[in-house]
PDB file of C-alpha atoms in Angstrom:
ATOM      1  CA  UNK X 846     -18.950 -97.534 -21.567  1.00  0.00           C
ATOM      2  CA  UNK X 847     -17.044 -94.878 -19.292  1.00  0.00           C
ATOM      3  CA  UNK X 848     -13.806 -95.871 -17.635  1.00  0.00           C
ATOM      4  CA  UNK X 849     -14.125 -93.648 -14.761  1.00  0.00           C
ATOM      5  CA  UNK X 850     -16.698 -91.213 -13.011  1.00  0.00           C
ATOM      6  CA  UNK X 851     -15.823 -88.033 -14.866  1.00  0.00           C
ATOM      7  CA  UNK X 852     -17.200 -89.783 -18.435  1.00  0.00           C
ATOM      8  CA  UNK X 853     -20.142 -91.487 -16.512  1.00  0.00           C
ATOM      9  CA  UNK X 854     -20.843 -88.498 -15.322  1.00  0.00           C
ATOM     10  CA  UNK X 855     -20.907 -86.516 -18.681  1.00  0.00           C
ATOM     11  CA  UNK X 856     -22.659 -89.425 -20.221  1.00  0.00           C
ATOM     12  CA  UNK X 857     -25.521 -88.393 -17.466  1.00  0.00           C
ATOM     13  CA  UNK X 858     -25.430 -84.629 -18.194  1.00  0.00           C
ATOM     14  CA  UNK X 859     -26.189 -85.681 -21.434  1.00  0.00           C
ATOM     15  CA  UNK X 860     -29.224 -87.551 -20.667  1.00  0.00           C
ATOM     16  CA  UNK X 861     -30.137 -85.447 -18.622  1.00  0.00           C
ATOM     17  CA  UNK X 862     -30.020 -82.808 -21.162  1.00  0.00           C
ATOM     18  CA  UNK X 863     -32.242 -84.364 -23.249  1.00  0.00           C
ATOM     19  CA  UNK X 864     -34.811 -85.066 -20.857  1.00  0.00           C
ATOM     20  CA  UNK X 865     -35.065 -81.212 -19.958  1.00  0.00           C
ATOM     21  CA  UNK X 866     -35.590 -80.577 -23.949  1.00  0.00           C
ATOM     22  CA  UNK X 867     -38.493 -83.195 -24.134  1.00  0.00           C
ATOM     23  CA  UNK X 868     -40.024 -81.732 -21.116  1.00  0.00           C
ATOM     24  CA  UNK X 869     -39.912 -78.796 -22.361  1.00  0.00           C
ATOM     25  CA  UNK X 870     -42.041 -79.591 -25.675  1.00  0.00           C
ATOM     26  CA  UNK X 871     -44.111 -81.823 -23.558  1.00  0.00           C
ATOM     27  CA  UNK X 872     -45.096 -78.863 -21.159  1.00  0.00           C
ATOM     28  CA  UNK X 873     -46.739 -77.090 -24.288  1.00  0.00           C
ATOM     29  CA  UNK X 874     -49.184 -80.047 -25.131  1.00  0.00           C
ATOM     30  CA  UNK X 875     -50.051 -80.263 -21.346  1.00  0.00           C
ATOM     31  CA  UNK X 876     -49.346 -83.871 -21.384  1.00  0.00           C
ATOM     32  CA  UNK X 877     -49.752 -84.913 -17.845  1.00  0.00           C
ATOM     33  CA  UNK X 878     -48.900 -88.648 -18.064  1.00  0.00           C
ATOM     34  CA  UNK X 879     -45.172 -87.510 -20.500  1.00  0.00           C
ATOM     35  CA  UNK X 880     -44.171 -85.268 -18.239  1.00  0.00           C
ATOM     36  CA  UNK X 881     -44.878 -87.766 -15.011  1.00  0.00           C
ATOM     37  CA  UNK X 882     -42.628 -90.066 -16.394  1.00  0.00           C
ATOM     38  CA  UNK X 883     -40.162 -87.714 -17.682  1.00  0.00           C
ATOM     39  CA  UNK X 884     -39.590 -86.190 -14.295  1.00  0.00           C
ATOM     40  CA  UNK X 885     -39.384 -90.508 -13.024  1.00  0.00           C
ATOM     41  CA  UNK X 886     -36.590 -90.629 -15.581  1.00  0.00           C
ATOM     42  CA  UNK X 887     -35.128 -87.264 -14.679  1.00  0.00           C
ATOM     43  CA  UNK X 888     -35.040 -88.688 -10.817  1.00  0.00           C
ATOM     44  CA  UNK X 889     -33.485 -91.769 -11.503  1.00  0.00           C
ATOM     45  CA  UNK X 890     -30.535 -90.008 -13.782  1.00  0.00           C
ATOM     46  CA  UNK X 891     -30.296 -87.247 -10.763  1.00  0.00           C
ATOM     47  CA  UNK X 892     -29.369 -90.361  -8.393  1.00  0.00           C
ATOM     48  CA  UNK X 893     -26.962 -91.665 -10.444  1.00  0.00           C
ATOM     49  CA  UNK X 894     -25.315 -88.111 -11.150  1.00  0.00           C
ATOM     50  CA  UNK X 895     -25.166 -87.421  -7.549  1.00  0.00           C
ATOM     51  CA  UNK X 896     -24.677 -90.725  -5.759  1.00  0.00           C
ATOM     52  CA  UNK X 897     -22.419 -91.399  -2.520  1.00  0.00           C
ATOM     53  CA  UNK X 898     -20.208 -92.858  -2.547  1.00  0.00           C
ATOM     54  CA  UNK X 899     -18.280 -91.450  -5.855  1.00  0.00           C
ATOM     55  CA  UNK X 900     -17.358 -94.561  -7.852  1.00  0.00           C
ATOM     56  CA  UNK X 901     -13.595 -93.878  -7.739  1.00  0.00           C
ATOM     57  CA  UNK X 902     -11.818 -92.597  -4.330  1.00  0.00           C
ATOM     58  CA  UNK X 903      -9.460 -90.031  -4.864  1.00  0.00           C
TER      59      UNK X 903
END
């Protein structure tokens, strides 16, 4: 589990990392429905990567 919003943050990068690389394969078997719900999980990792308030005040 991160301790603070600089390791949650990575942790999300990551994810979000490997949602762009299964798009990407998914876009060549024009899979509609995998990509629809790959872009749902993009969205929800997006929110979490950029929400307001930050989690720690500086």
């Amino acid at each position: 589990m991160p301790t603070n919003e600089k390791e949650l943050n990575a942790a999300l990068f990551d994810q979000l990392t490997l949602v762009e690389r299964i798009e990407r394969k998914a876009e060549s078997g024009n899979l509609e429905e995998v990509k629809a719900e790959i872009e749902f999980i993009k969205k929800e990792i997006l929110r979490k990567l950029y929400q307001k308030p930050p989690l720690v005040n500086e």
